Structures are given as C-alpha cells and as structure tokens.
Short mmCIF file of N, CA and C in Angstrom, two decimals:
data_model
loop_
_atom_site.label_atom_id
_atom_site.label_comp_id
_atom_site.label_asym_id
_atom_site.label_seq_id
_atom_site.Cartn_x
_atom_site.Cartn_y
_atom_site.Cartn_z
N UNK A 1 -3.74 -10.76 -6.45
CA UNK A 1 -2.77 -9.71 -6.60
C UNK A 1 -1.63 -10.14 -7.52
N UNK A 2 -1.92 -10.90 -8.43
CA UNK A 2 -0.73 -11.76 -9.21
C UNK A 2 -0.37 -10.40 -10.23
N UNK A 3 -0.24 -9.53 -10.17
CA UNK A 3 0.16 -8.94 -11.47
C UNK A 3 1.29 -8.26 -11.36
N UNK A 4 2.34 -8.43 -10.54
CA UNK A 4 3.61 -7.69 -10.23
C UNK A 4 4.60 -8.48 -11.27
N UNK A 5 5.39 -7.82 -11.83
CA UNK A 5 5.96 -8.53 -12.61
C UNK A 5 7.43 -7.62 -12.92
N UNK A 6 8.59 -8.08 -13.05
CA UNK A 6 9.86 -6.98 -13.03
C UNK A 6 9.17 -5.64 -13.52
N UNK A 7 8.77 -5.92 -14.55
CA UNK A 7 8.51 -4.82 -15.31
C UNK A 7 7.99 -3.22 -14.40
N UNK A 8 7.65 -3.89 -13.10
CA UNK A 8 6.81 -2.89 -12.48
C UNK A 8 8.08 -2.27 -11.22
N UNK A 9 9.13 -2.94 -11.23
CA UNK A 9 10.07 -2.00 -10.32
C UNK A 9 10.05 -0.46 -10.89
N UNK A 10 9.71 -0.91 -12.70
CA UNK A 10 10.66 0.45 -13.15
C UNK A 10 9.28 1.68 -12.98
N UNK A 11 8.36 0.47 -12.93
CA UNK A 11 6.97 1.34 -12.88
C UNK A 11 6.82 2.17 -11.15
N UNK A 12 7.01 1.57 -10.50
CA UNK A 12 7.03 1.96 -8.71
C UNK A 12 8.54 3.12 -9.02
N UNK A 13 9.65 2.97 -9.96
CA UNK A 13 10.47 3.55 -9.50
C UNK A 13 10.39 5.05 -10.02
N UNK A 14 9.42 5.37 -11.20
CA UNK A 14 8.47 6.52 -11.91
C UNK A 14 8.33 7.44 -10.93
N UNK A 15 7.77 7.13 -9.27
CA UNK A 15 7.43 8.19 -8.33
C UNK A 15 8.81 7.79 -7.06
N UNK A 16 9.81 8.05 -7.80
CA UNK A 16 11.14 8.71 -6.93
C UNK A 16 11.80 7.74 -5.77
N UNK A 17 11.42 6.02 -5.42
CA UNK A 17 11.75 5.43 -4.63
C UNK A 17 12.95 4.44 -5.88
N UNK A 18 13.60 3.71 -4.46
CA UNK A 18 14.34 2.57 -4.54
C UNK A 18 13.50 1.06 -4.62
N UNK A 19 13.31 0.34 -5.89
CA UNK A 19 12.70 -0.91 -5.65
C UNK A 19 13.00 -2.45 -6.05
N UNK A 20 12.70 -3.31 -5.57
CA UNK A 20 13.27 -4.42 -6.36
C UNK A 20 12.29 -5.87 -5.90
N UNK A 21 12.10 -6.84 -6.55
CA UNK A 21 11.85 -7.92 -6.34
C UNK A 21 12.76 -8.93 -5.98
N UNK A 22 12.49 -9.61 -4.56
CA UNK A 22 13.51 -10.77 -3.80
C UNK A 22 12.89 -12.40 -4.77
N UNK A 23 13.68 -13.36 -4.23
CA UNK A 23 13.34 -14.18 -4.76
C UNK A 23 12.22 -15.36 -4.49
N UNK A 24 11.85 -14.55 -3.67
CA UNK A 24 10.19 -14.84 -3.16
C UNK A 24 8.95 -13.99 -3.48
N UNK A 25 9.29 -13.17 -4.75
CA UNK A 25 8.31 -12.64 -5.42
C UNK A 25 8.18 -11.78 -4.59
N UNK A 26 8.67 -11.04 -3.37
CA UNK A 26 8.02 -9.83 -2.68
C UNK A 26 8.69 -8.65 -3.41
N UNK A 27 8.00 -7.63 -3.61
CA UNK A 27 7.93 -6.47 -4.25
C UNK A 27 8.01 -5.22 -3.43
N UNK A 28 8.99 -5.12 -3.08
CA UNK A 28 9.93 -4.15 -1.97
C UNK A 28 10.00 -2.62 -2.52
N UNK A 29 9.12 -1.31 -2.27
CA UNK A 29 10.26 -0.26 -2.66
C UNK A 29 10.00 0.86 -1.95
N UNK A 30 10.93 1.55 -1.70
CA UNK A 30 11.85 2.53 -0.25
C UNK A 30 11.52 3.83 -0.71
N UNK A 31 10.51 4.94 0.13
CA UNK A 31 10.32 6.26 -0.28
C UNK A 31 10.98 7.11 0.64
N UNK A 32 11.38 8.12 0.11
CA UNK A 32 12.41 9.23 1.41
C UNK A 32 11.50 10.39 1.15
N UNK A 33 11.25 10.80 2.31
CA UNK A 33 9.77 12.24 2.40
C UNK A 33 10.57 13.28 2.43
N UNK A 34 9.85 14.51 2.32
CA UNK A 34 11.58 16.19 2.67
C UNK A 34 11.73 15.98 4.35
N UNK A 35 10.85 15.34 5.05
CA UNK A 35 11.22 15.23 6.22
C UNK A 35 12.64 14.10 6.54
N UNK A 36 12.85 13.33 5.60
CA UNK A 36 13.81 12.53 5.72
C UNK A 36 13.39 11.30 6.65
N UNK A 37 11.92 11.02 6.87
CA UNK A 37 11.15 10.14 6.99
C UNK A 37 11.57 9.14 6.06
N UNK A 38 11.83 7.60 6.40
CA UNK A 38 11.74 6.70 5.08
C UNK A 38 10.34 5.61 5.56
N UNK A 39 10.11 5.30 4.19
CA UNK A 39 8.58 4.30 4.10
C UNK A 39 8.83 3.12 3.49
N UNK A 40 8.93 1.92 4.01
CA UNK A 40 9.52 0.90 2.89
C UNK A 40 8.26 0.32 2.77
N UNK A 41 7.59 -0.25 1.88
CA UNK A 41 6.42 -0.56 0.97
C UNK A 41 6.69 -1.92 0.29
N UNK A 42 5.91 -2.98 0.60
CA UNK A 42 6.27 -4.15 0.16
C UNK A 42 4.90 -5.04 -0.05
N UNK A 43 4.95 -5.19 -1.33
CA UNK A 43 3.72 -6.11 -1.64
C UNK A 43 4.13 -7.87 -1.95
N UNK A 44 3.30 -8.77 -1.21
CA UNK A 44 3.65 -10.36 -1.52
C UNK A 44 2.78 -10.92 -2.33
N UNK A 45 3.41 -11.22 -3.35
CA UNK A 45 2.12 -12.02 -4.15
C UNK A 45 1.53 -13.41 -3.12
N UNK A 46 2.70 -14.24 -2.75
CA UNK A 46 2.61 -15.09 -2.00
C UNK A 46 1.58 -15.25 -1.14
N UNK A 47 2.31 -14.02 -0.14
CA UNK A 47 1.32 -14.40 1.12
C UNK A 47 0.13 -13.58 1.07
N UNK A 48 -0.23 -13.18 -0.02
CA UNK A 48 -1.42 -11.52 -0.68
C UNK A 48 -1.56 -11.25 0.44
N UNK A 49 -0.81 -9.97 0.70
CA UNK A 49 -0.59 -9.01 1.33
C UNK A 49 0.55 -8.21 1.58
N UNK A 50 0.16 -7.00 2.26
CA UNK A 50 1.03 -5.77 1.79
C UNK A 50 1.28 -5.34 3.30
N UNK A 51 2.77 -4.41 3.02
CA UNK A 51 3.00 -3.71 4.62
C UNK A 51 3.68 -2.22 4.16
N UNK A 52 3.32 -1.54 4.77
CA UNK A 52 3.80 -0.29 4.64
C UNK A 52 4.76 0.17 5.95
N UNK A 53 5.66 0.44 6.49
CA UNK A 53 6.66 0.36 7.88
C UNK A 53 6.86 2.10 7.53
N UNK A 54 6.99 3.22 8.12
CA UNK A 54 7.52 4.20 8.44
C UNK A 54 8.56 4.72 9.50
N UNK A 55 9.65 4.83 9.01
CA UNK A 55 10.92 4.89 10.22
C UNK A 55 11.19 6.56 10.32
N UNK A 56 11.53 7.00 11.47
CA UNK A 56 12.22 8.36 11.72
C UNK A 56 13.22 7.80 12.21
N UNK A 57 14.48 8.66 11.87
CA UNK A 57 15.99 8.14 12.07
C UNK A 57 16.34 6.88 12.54
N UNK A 58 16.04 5.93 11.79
CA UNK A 58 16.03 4.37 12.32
C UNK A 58 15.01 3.93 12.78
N UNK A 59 14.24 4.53 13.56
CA UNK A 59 13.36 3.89 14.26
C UNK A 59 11.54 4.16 14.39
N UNK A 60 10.84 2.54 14.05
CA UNK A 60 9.71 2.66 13.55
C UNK A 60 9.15 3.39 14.08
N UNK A 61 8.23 4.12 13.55
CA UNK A 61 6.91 5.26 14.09
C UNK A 61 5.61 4.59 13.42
N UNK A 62 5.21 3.79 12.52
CA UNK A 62 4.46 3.79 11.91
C UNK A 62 4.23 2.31 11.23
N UNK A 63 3.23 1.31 11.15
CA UNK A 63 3.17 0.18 10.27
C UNK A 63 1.84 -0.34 9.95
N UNK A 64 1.64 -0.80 9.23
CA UNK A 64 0.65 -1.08 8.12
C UNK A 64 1.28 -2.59 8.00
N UNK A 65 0.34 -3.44 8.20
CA UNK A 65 0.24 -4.90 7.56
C UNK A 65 -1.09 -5.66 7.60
N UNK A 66 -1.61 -5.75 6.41
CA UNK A 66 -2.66 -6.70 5.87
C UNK A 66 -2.36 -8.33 5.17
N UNK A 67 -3.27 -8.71 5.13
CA UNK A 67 -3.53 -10.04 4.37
C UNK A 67 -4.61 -10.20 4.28
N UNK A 68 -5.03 -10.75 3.00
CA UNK A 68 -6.26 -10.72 2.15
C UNK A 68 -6.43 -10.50 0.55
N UNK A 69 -7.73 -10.23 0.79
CA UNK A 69 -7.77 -9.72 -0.95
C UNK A 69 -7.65 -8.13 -0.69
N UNK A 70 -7.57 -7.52 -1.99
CA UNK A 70 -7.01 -6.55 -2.07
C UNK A 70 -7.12 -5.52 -3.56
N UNK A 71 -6.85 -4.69 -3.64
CA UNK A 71 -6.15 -4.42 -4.60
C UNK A 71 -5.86 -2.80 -4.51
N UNK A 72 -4.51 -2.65 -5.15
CA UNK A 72 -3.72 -1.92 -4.70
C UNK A 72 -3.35 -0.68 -6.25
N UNK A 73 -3.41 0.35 -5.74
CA UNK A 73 -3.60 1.74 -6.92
C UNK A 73 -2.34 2.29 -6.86
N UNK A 74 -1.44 3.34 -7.35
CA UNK A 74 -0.55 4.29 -7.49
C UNK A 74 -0.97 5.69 -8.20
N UNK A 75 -1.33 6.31 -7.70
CA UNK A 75 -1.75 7.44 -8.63
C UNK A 75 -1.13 8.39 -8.30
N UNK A 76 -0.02 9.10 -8.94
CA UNK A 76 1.00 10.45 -8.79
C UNK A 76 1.64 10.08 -7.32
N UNK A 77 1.17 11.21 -6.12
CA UNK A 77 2.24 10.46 -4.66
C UNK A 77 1.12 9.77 -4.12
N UNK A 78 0.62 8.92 -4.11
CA UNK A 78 -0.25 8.56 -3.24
C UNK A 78 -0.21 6.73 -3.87
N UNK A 79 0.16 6.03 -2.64
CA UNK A 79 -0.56 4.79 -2.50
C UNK A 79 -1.70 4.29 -2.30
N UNK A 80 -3.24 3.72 -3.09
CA UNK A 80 -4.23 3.44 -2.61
C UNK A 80 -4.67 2.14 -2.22
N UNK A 81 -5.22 1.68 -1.33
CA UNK A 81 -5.07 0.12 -0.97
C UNK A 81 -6.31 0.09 -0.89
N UNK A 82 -7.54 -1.19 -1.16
CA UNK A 82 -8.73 -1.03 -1.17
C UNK A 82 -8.92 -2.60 -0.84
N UNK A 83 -9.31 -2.50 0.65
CA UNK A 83 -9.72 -3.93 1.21
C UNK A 83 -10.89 -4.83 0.69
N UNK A 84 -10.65 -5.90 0.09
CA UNK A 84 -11.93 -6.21 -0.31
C UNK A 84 -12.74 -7.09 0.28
N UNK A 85 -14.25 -7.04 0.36
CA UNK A 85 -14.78 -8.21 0.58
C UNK A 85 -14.82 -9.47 -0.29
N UNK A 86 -14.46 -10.94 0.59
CA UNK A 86 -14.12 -11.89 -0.64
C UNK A 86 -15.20 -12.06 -1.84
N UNK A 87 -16.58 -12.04 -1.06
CA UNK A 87 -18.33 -12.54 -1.67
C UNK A 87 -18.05 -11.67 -3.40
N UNK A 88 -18.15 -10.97 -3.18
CA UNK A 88 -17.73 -10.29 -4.11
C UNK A 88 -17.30 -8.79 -4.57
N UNK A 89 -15.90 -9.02 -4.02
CA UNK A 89 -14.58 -8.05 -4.73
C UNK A 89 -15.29 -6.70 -4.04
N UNK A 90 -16.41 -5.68 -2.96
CA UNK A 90 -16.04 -4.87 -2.85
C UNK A 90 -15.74 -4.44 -2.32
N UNK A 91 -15.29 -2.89 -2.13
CA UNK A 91 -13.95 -2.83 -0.90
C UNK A 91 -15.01 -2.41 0.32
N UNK A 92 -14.33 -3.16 1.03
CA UNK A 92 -14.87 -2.78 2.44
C UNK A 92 -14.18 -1.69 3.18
N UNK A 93 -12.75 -1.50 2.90
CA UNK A 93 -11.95 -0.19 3.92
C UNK A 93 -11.34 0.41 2.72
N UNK A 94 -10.13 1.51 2.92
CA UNK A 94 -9.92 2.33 1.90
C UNK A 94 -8.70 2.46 2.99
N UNK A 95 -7.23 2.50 2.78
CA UNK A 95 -6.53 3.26 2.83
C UNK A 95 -5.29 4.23 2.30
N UNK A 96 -5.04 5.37 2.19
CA UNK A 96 -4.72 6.18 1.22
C UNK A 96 -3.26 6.48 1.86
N UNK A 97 -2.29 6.27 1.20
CA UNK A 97 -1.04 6.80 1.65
C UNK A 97 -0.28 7.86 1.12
N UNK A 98 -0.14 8.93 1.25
CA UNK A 98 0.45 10.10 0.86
C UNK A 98 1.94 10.17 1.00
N UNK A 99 3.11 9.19 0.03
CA UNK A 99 4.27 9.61 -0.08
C UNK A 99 5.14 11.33 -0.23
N UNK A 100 4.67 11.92 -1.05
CA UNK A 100 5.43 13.06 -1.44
C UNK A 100 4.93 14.20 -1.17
N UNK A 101 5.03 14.99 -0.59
CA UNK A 101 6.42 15.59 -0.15
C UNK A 101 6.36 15.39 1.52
N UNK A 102 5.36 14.51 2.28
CA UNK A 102 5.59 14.44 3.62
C UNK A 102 4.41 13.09 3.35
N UNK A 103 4.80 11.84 4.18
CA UNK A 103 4.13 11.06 4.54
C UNK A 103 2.71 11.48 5.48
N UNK A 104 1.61 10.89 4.98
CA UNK A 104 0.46 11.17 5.32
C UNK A 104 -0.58 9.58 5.22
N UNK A 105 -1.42 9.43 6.41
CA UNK A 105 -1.84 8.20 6.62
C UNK A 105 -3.67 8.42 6.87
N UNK A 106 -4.34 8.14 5.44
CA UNK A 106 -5.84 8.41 5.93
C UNK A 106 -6.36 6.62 6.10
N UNK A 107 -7.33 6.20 6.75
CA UNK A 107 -7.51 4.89 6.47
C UNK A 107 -9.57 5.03 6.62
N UNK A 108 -10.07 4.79 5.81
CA UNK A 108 -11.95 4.94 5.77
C UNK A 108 -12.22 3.70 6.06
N UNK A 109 -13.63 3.49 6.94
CA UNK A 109 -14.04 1.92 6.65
C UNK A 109 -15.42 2.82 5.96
N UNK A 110 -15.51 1.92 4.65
CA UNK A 110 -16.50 2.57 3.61
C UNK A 110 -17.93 1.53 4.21
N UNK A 111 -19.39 2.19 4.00
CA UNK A 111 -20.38 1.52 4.34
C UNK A 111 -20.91 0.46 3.17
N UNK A 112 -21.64 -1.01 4.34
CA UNK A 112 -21.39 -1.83 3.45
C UNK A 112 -22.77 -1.79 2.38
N UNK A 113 -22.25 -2.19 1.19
CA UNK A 113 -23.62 -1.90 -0.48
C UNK A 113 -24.67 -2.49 0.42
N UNK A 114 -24.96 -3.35 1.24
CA UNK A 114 -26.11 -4.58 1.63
C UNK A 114 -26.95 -3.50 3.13
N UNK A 115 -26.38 -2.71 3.40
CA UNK A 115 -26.71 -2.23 5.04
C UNK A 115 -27.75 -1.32 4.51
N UNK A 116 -28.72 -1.26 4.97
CA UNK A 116 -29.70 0.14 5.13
C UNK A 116 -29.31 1.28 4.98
N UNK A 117 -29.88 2.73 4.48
CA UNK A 117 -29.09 4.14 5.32
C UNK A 117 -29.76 4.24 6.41
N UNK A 118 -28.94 4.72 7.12
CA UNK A 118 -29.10 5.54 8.43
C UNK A 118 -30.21 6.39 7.75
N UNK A 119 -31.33 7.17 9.16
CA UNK A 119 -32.12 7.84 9.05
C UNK A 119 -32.24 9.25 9.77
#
C-alpha cells in the first residue's frame, strides 16, 4: 500500500472531507454525511492497514479495521477496499463504503478463483 504520498491529501480532499498525513505516515481524512454522521478514514502505510470509525453525535456506531494486503479505490462517493489473498493478489472480500450523501456499509466475501461451482 506504499503509494500515499502528500500529494494525495489534496486528492482524498476532491470528495469534500478534511485530510492530512501525521508523522507516522498515517493518512487520516474526516467525511460529514447530510445526516451529520462523521466517518474518519485512515489508511497506514506502516502497519498496511486501514480503519474506517463512524460516530453519531460523538459517539461510535460503527468501525472497520483491517490489516493485510489490500488495496484500496475512491471512485466519486464511495470508498472501495478489496481484501487480498497474499498467494496471489486476489481479492478475497470486497467492501464498499458509501460516503455521500448518507453513509452506507456493503461488505461481499467474493468466491474463491480455485473452488468448484456449486451445482
């Protein structure tokens, strides 16, 4: 997951949040929903892995934390996270986060390339 680099606050900050990098390379940034829901979103190069926390008026309702391989999408409001298998790189789960205009939480475990179909 090495590819965060300043350059990408301004890129995360494109879809309407607050973001910044600490000095431990974690990649922090804060979404506010019309519900007035906030989502703080933080990727570690370090420890590769990511957490997603959802608060209603202070207090958590909602959290997301992985470690592993990974790799991680932005496309318009939506966060995509795609768990990978290490053997080779494919994703084993899928989860989709829907920032704008109301937080929304889908998470798939996708079937694995090696398994049979069902009959």
């Amino acid at each position: 997951m090495s590819f965060f680099y300043p350059k990408d606050v301004d890129f995360m900050e494109m879809f309407g949040c607050e973001s910044h990098i600490d000095n431990d390379g974690l990649l922090e940034s804060t979404f506010i929903d019309t519900q007035n829901k906030k989502m703080v979103f933080s990727i570690s190069d370090i420890q590769n892995s990511i957490s997603a926390y959802i608060y209603q008026d202070e207090a958590l309702i909602f959290k997301i934390y992985e470690e592993g391989a990974m790799r991680v999408m932005i496309y318009e409001n939506q966060i995509i996270i795609e768990y990978l298998n290490y053997q080779d790189l494919y994703a084993k789960r899928l989860t989709i986060i829907d920032v704008y205009p109301i937080f929304k939480i889908d998470h798939s475990t996708l079937i694995d390339k090696d398994m049979n179909q069902l009959n």
